[in-house]
Coordinates of C-alpha atoms in Angstrom, one line a residue:
M1 CA 0.0 0.0 0.0
E2 CA 1.4 3.4 -1.1
L3 CA 0.9 6.6 0.9
P4 CA 0.2 9.9 -0.9
Q5 CA 3.1 12.0 -1.8
M6 CA 3.2 14.7 0.9
P7 CA 5.3 17.3 -1.0
E8 CA 2.8 17.4 -3.8
L9 CA -0.2 18.0 -1.5
M10 CA 1.6 20.7 0.4
G11 CA 2.5 22.5 -2.7
L12 CA -1.1 22.5 -4.0
S13 CA -2.4 23.8 -0.7
L14 CA 0.2 26.6 -0.6
L15 CA -0.7 27.6 -4.1
L16 CA -4.4 27.8 -3.3
G17 CA -3.7 29.8 -0.1
L18 CA -1.5 32.3 -2.0
L19 CA -4.2 32.9 -4.6
A20 CA -6.8 33.5 -1.9
L21 CA -4.5 36.0 -0.1
M22 CA -3.9 37.9 -3.4
A23 CA -7.6 38.1 -4.1
T24 CA -8.3 39.4 -0.6
A25 CA -5.6 42.0 -0.8
A26 CA -6.9 43.2 -4.2
V27 CA -10.4 43.6 -2.7
A28 CA -9.0 45.4 0.3
R29 CA -7.0 47.8 -1.8
G30 CA -10.1 48.7 -3.9
W31 CA -12.1 49.3 -0.8
L32 CA -9.5 51.5 0.7
R33 CA -9.1 53.5 -2.5
A34 CA -12.9 54.1 -2.6
E35 CA -12.9 55.2 1.0
E36 CA -10.0 57.6 0.4
E37 CA -11.7 59.1 -2.7
T38 CA -15.0 59.6 -0.7
G39 CA -13.1 61.1 2.2
S40 CA -11.1 63.5 0.1
R41 CA -14.3 64.5 -1.8
S42 CA -16.1 65.2 1.4
A43 CA -13.1 67.1 2.8
G44 CA -12.9 69.2 -0.4
Q45 CA -16.6 70.0 -0.2
K46 CA -16.2 71.1 3.4
A47 CA -13.1 73.1 2.6
N48 CA -15.1 75.0 -0.1
G49 CA -18.1 75.6 2.1
F50 CA -20.3 72.7 0.7
P51 CA -21.8 69.9 2.7
P52 CA -21.1 66.2 1.9
D53 CA -23.2 64.5 -0.8
K54 CA -26.0 63.2 1.4
S55 CA -26.6 66.5 3.2
L56 CA -26.3 68.4 -0.1
K57 CA -28.9 66.2 -1.7
S58 CA -31.3 66.6 1.3
K59 CA -30.8 70.4 1.2
K60 CA -31.7 70.5 -2.5
Q61 CA -34.8 68.5 -1.9
K62 CA -35.9 70.9 0.9
Q63 CA -35.2 73.9 -1.4
H64 CA -37.3 72.4 -4.2
Q65 CA -40.1 71.8 -1.7
R66 CA -39.8 75.3 -0.4
I67 CA -39.9 76.8 -4.0
R68 CA -43.1 74.7 -4.7
K69 CA -44.8 76.0 -1.6
E70 CA -43.8 79.7 -1.9
K71 CA -46.3 81.8 -4.0
P72 CA -45.0 84.5 -6.4
Q73 CA -44.5 87.8 -4.8
Q74 CA -47.5 90.2 -5.0
H75 CA -46.7 93.5 -6.8
N76 CA -46.4 96.3 -4.3
F77 CA -47.9 99.7 -5.0
T78 CA -48.5 102.8 -2.8
H79 CA -50.0 106.2 -3.5
R80 CA -51.6 108.9 -1.5
L81 CA -54.8 108.4 -3.5
L82 CA -54.9 104.6 -3.2
A83 CA -58.1 103.8 -1.3
A84 CA -57.9 100.0 -1.2
A85 CA -56.4 96.9 -2.7
L86 CA -58.5 93.7 -3.0
K87 CA -56.2 90.6 -2.8
S88 CA -58.1 87.4 -2.4
H89 CA -57.5 86.0 -5.9
S90 CA -54.6 83.6 -6.5
G91 CA -54.5 84.2 -10.2
N92 CA -54.4 87.2 -12.5
I93 CA -57.7 89.1 -12.8
S94 CA -58.9 89.7 -16.3
C95 CA -62.3 91.4 -15.8
M96 CA -64.5 93.1 -13.2
D97 CA -68.0 94.6 -13.1
F98 CA -69.9 96.8 -10.6
S99 CA -73.5 95.8 -9.9
S100 CA -76.2 98.3 -11.0
N101 CA -77.3 98.7 -7.3
G102 CA -73.8 99.7 -6.4
K103 CA -73.5 97.1 -3.7
Y104 CA -71.1 94.6 -5.3
L105 CA -68.0 94.2 -7.5
A106 CA -67.5 91.0 -9.4
T107 CA -64.0 89.9 -10.5
C108 CA -62.9 86.9 -12.4
A109 CA -59.4 85.4 -12.7
D110 CA -57.5 82.4 -14.1
D111 CA -57.6 80.7 -10.7
R112 CA -61.0 79.3 -11.7
T113 CA -63.0 81.5 -9.4
V114 CA -65.3 84.6 -9.5
R115 CA -65.2 86.8 -6.5
I116 CA -68.1 89.0 -5.3
W117 CA -66.9 91.9 -3.2
S118 CA -69.0 94.1 -0.9
T119 CA -68.4 97.8 -1.9
K120 CA -69.3 99.0 1.6
D121 CA -66.1 97.4 2.8
F122 CA -63.8 99.2 0.3
L123 CA -62.7 101.9 2.7
Q124 CA -62.4 99.5 5.7
R125 CA -59.4 97.5 6.7
E126 CA -60.9 94.1 5.9
H127 CA -62.3 93.4 2.4
R128 CA -64.8 90.5 2.3
S129 CA -65.6 88.5 -0.7
L130 CA -67.6 85.5 -1.7
R131 CA -66.2 82.8 -4.1
A132 CA -68.0 81.1 -7.0
N133 CA -66.0 78.2 -8.5
V134 CA -65.9 77.8 -12.3
E135 CA -65.8 74.1 -12.8
L136 CA -63.3 72.6 -15.2
D137 CA -62.6 76.1 -16.8
H138 CA -61.9 79.7 -15.9
A139 CA -63.7 82.9 -16.8
T140 CA -62.2 85.8 -18.8
L141 CA -65.2 88.1 -18.7
V142 CA -67.9 88.7 -16.1
R143 CA -71.1 90.8 -16.0
F144 CA -73.9 91.2 -13.4
S145 CA -77.5 90.8 -14.4
P146 CA -79.6 94.0 -14.0
D147 CA -81.5 92.6 -11.0
C148 CA -78.1 91.6 -9.4
R149 CA -79.4 88.1 -8.8
A150 CA -77.2 86.5 -11.4
F151 CA -74.0 87.0 -13.4
I152 CA -72.7 85.7 -16.7
V153 CA -69.1 84.7 -17.6
W154 CA -67.3 83.9 -20.7
L155 CA -65.4 80.6 -20.4
A156 CA -61.8 80.6 -21.6
N157 CA -61.7 77.0 -22.8
G158 CA -65.4 76.4 -23.4
D159 CA -65.7 79.5 -25.7
T160 CA -69.2 80.1 -24.5
L161 CA -71.4 81.9 -22.0
R162 CA -72.3 80.4 -18.6
V163 CA -75.0 81.8 -16.3
F164 CA -74.6 81.7 -12.5
K165 CA -77.6 82.3 -10.2
M166 CA -77.1 84.0 -6.8
T167 CA -79.3 82.7 -4.0
K168 CA -79.2 84.5 -0.7
R169 CA -78.8 82.4 2.4
E170 CA -80.2 82.9 5.9
D171 CA -76.8 83.9 7.2
G172 CA -76.6 86.8 4.7
G173 CA -74.2 85.0 2.3
Y174 CA -74.9 83.7 -1.2
T175 CA -75.0 80.3 -2.9
F176 CA -73.8 80.3 -6.6
T177 CA -75.4 77.8 -9.0
A178 CA -74.4 77.4 -12.6
N179 CA -77.2 76.8 -15.1
P180 CA -77.2 73.1 -16.3
E181 CA -76.5 74.1 -19.9
D182 CA -74.1 76.7 -21.3
F183 CA -75.0 78.8 -24.3
P184 CA -74.3 77.2 -27.6
K185 CA -71.0 77.9 -29.3
K186 CA -71.4 80.4 -32.1
H187 CA -68.3 82.5 -32.3
K188 CA -65.4 81.5 -34.6
A189 CA -62.8 84.0 -33.1
P190 CA -61.8 85.0 -29.6
V191 CA -64.5 87.0 -27.8
V192 CA -63.4 90.6 -26.7
N193 CA -66.4 91.6 -24.6
I194 CA -69.8 90.6 -23.3
G195 CA -72.7 92.6 -21.9
I196 CA -76.3 92.4 -20.5
A197 CA -78.7 95.2 -21.4
D198 CA -80.0 97.0 -18.2
T199 CA -83.5 96.3 -19.4
G200 CA -82.7 92.6 -19.3
K201 CA -84.0 92.1 -22.8
F202 CA -80.8 90.9 -24.5
I203 CA -77.1 89.8 -24.1
M204 CA -74.3 90.9 -26.4
T205 CA -71.1 89.0 -27.3
A206 CA -68.5 90.4 -29.6
S207 CA -65.5 88.5 -31.1
S208 CA -62.2 89.7 -32.6
D209 CA -63.3 89.1 -36.2
T210 CA -66.2 91.3 -37.2
T211 CA -69.0 89.6 -35.4
I212 CA -71.4 90.8 -32.8
L213 CA -74.2 88.5 -31.6
I214 CA -77.4 89.6 -29.9
W215 CA -78.9 86.9 -27.7
N216 CA -82.0 86.5 -25.7
L217 CA -81.7 85.3 -22.1
K218 CA -82.4 81.7 -23.0
G219 CA -79.4 81.4 -25.3
H220 CA -81.0 81.9 -28.7
V221 CA -79.4 84.3 -31.2
L222 CA -81.7 87.2 -32.1
S223 CA -79.4 88.9 -34.6
T224 CA -75.9 88.9 -36.0
I225 CA -74.1 92.1 -36.7
N226 CA -71.2 92.4 -39.2
T227 CA -69.2 95.4 -38.2
N228 CA -67.1 95.6 -41.4
Q229 CA -64.2 96.9 -39.4
M230 CA -61.5 94.3 -40.4
N231 CA -61.5 93.3 -36.7
N232 CA -63.2 94.3 -33.5
T233 CA -61.0 95.5 -30.6
Y234 CA -64.0 96.4 -28.3
A235 CA -67.8 96.4 -28.2
A236 CA -70.3 97.4 -25.5
I237 CA -74.0 98.0 -24.7
S238 CA -75.0 101.6 -23.7
P239 CA -76.3 102.1 -20.2
C240 CA -79.7 103.1 -21.6
S241 CA -79.8 99.6 -23.4
R242 CA -80.8 101.2 -26.7
F243 CA -77.4 100.9 -28.4
V244 CA -74.6 98.5 -29.2
A245 CA -71.3 100.1 -30.3
S246 CA -68.0 98.7 -31.6
C247 CA -64.6 99.9 -32.6
G248 CA -61.7 98.2 -34.4
F249 CA -59.3 98.7 -37.4
T250 CA -61.2 101.6 -38.9
P251 CA -60.9 105.2 -37.5
D252 CA -64.5 105.4 -36.2
V253 CA -66.9 104.0 -33.7
K254 CA -70.0 102.4 -35.1
V255 CA -73.3 102.5 -33.2
W256 CA -76.4 100.4 -33.7
E257 CA -79.9 100.6 -32.2
V258 CA -81.4 97.3 -30.9
C259 CA -85.1 97.7 -31.4
F260 CA -87.9 96.0 -29.5
G261 CA -91.7 96.3 -29.8
K262 CA -94.1 97.7 -27.3
K263 CA -94.7 94.1 -26.0
G264 CA -91.0 93.5 -25.5
D265 CA -90.6 91.4 -28.6
F266 CA -87.3 91.8 -30.6
Q267 CA -87.7 93.5 -34.0
E268 CA -84.4 94.5 -35.6
V269 CA -80.9 96.0 -35.2
M270 CA -80.5 99.1 -37.3
R271 CA -77.6 101.5 -37.9
A272 CA -77.8 104.6 -35.6
F273 CA -74.7 106.8 -36.0
E274 CA -70.9 106.9 -36.1
L275 CA -68.2 108.8 -34.2
K276 CA -66.0 110.1 -37.0
G277 CA -62.9 112.2 -36.4
H278 CA -60.0 110.0 -35.6
S279 CA -57.3 109.4 -38.2
A280 CA -56.3 105.9 -37.1
A281 CA -57.8 102.7 -35.5
V282 CA -59.8 103.2 -32.3
H283 CA -58.6 101.2 -29.3
F284 CA -61.4 101.8 -27.0
F285 CA -64.6 103.8 -26.1
A286 CA -67.0 104.3 -23.3
F287 CA -70.4 105.7 -22.5
S288 CA -71.4 108.1 -19.8
N289 CA -74.1 106.9 -17.3
D290 CA -76.9 108.6 -19.2
S291 CA -75.6 107.6 -22.6
R292 CA -75.5 111.2 -23.7
R293 CA -71.7 111.4 -23.9
M294 CA -69.1 109.0 -25.3
A295 CA -65.3 109.1 -25.2
S296 CA -62.9 107.3 -27.5
V297 CA -59.1 106.8 -27.7
S298 CA -57.2 106.1 -30.9
K299 CA -53.9 105.0 -32.3
D300 CA -53.6 108.6 -33.7
G301 CA -52.5 109.6 -30.2
T302 CA -55.7 111.5 -29.2
W303 CA -58.8 111.0 -27.1
K304 CA -62.1 112.6 -27.9
L305 CA -65.3 113.4 -26.0
W306 CA -68.6 113.4 -27.9
D307 CA -72.1 114.7 -27.4
T308 CA -74.3 111.7 -28.6
D309 CA -77.6 113.2 -27.5
V310 CA -78.6 113.8 -31.1
E311 CA -81.6 113.0 -33.4
Y312 CA -79.8 110.3 -35.4
K313 CA -83.0 109.3 -37.1
K314 CA -82.9 112.7 -38.8
Q315 CA -79.3 112.1 -39.8
Q316 CA -77.9 114.3 -37.1
D317 CA -74.3 113.4 -36.3
P318 CA -72.7 113.5 -32.8
Y319 CA -70.9 116.7 -31.8
L320 CA -67.2 116.7 -30.9
L321 CA -66.8 118.4 -27.6
R322 CA -63.1 118.0 -26.7
T323 CA -59.9 116.5 -28.1
G324 CA -56.9 115.7 -25.9
C325 CA -53.5 114.3 -26.5
F326 CA -52.4 110.9 -25.3
E327 CA -49.2 109.9 -27.1
E328 CA -49.0 106.5 -25.5
A329 CA -52.0 105.4 -27.6
S330 CA -49.9 105.7 -30.7
T331 CA -47.5 102.9 -29.6
M332 CA -49.6 100.5 -27.5
L333 CA -53.1 99.4 -26.9
C334 CA -55.1 101.5 -24.4
R335 CA -58.2 101.1 -22.2
L336 CA -60.6 103.9 -21.3
A337 CA -63.1 104.6 -18.6
L338 CA -65.5 107.6 -18.5
S339 CA -66.9 108.7 -15.1
P340 CA -70.7 108.5 -14.8
D341 CA -71.1 112.3 -15.1
A342 CA -68.5 112.4 -18.0
Q343 CA -66.4 114.9 -16.1
V344 CA -63.3 112.6 -15.8
L345 CA -61.6 110.4 -18.4
A346 CA -59.3 107.6 -17.2
L347 CA -56.8 106.1 -19.7
A348 CA -54.7 103.0 -19.1
S349 CA -51.6 102.1 -21.0
G350 CA -49.3 99.3 -19.9
S351 CA -49.5 99.3 -16.1
S352 CA -50.1 103.1 -15.7
I353 CA -53.3 105.2 -15.4
H354 CA -53.8 108.8 -16.4
L355 CA -56.8 111.0 -15.3
Y356 CA -58.0 113.9 -17.4
N357 CA -60.5 116.7 -16.7
T358 CA -62.8 116.5 -19.8
R359 CA -64.0 120.1 -19.3
R360 CA -60.5 121.6 -19.8
G361 CA -58.8 118.5 -21.4
E362 CA -55.9 118.7 -18.9
K363 CA -54.2 115.7 -17.2
E364 CA -54.7 116.0 -13.4
E365 CA -53.4 112.7 -12.0
C366 CA -51.0 109.9 -13.1
F367 CA -50.5 106.6 -11.4
K368 CA -47.4 104.6 -12.6
Q369 CA -46.7 100.9 -12.4
V370 CA -50.0 100.3 -10.6
H371 CA -49.9 96.5 -11.4
G372 CA -47.3 93.9 -12.0
E373 CA -48.8 93.2 -15.4
C374 CA -50.6 95.3 -18.1
I375 CA -53.9 96.6 -16.9
T376 CA -56.7 94.4 -18.1
D377 CA -59.8 96.4 -17.0
L378 CA -60.6 99.9 -15.8
S379 CA -63.9 101.1 -14.4
F380 CA -65.5 103.9 -12.2
D381 CA -67.9 102.8 -9.5
I382 CA -71.5 104.0 -10.0
T383 CA -71.0 107.0 -7.7
G384 CA -67.9 108.1 -9.6
R385 CA -65.9 108.6 -6.4
L386 CA -63.7 105.6 -7.0
L387 CA -61.7 104.3 -10.0
A388 CA -61.0 100.5 -10.0
S389 CA -58.2 98.8 -12.0
C390 CA -56.9 95.2 -12.3
G391 CA -54.0 93.6 -14.1
D392 CA -52.4 91.1 -11.7
R393 CA -53.8 89.3 -8.7
A394 CA -55.2 92.5 -7.1
V395 CA -57.9 95.1 -7.7
R396 CA -56.7 98.6 -6.8
L397 CA -59.2 101.4 -6.0
F398 CA -58.3 105.1 -6.3
H399 CA -60.0 108.2 -5.0
N400 CA -61.3 110.3 -8.0
T401 CA -59.9 113.7 -7.0
P402 CA -60.4 115.1 -10.5
G403 CA -64.1 114.3 -10.2
H404 CA -64.3 116.3 -6.9
R405 CA -62.5 119.2 -8.5
A406 CA -64.9 119.1 -11.5
V407 CA -67.8 119.3 -9.1
V408 CA -66.2 122.3 -7.3
E409 CA -65.7 124.1 -10.7
E410 CA -69.3 123.3 -11.8
M411 CA -70.9 124.4 -8.5
Q412 CA -68.9 127.6 -8.4
G413 CA -70.1 128.5 -11.9
L414 CA -73.7 127.6 -11.2
L415 CA -73.7 129.6 -7.9
K416 CA -72.8 132.8 -9.8
R417 CA -75.8 132.4 -12.1
A418 CA -78.3 131.1 -9.5
S419 CA -81.1 133.5 -8.5
N420 CA -83.3 131.2 -6.4
E421 CA -82.2 131.0 -2.7
S422 CA -83.1 127.3 -2.3
T423 CA -81.1 126.5 -5.5
R424 CA -78.2 128.5 -4.0
Q425 CA -78.3 126.5 -0.8
R426 CA -78.4 123.1 -2.6
L427 CA -75.4 124.1 -4.8
Q428 CA -73.5 125.4 -1.8
Q429 CA -74.0 122.1 0.0
Q430 CA -72.7 120.2 -3.0
L431 CA -69.7 122.6 -3.3
T432 CA -68.9 122.2 0.4
Q433 CA -69.1 118.4 0.3
A434 CA -66.7 118.3 -2.7
Q435 CA -64.3 120.7 -1.0
E436 CA -64.3 118.6 2.2
A437 CA -63.6 115.4 0.2
L438 CA -60.6 117.1 -1.4
R439 CA -59.4 118.5 1.9
S440 CA -59.6 115.1 3.5
L441 CA -57.4 113.6 0.7
G442 CA -54.9 116.5 0.9
A443 CA -55.9 117.5 -2.7
L444 CA -57.7 120.8 -2.2
K445 CA -56.0 123.5 -4.3
R446 CA -55.7 126.8 -2.7

């Protein structure tokens, strides 16, 4: 019997052991090298003011979370004549409308809500509002119904009208309910404005092509107007509800009469008159509260005030009362608002507002960089004491000092001609009230 050869077994065992040691050493060297690189990288980050990878990663995550949570900064604006700023919307406001009873202001924004504000709170510290949600869309235009029990909106994505009814609750608030069906889609171009006649007889929608539609309240089209102006930049219903007017590429404002029978049945839309005098496209126009005055602003760099209380059925044309310069209109689109008594004209270009006395044609106030975006709407309240503007997430309200000054001038002139004592007392009372308002605002001229 032969025994195994010991030298061969020992050699094989030593060889296997050596290979195992070499493999272990290689792994150890790789691990040590990785540790050194990690350590040197961490040391380098600390030396340069940076944290190690893990803390850097967690810090970046926290920063991203903070950025997502933080809202964009609200535009700041201050002025001695700023009466209030309404700031409940989380999106940019595109349109607003004062109710005919003067109690409410409606605003719509791209945050899918319509806000109803109480005007009696405007001069208080807190400004209350009620929210109506616009489901699956957002409103670009809003208008109150004449009885203030409903409002209509133009839907941005739906391209149609939606009606919301306002139901008063026992606690004094309101519930807003959208009608089950929206108006049918009829326009082929973006809509530039909507309106409801104060008589409640019809609704108007105007698009940027040359189309104006006259609807009844049930959503049926009564008439289609072709303005023949290449395009429409603006259209509106007069406060008296008799007229619909539009402006656009042509240098005039066209006005139509919407005719109804004695029983309230719709008859026709007929051409009434035109405002002729501008030499370039008209950006915007507005009516006074009694519809006897109109104002317009044009790309020719001028604004004009018109007497529209004429016998247009006898071919009488409106009278031009005043022309003023507004050079900004020659380079950019402008908006316009006329005070209810037609004494003050407000012009908005970009994010600035300019107030003119229409009696003298002089600029009296200028508010610059009022909003963080271009002004999207401009309107006087029904008293004419406040001017409202929007263009970002806030509505800003200004005291109408030119309006108070216009009352002072008018009352002083009437007092000189008044012969009746009771008339003199009434005029003096109005004069005193206007002077006190100016004095309280630090705007009384000596």
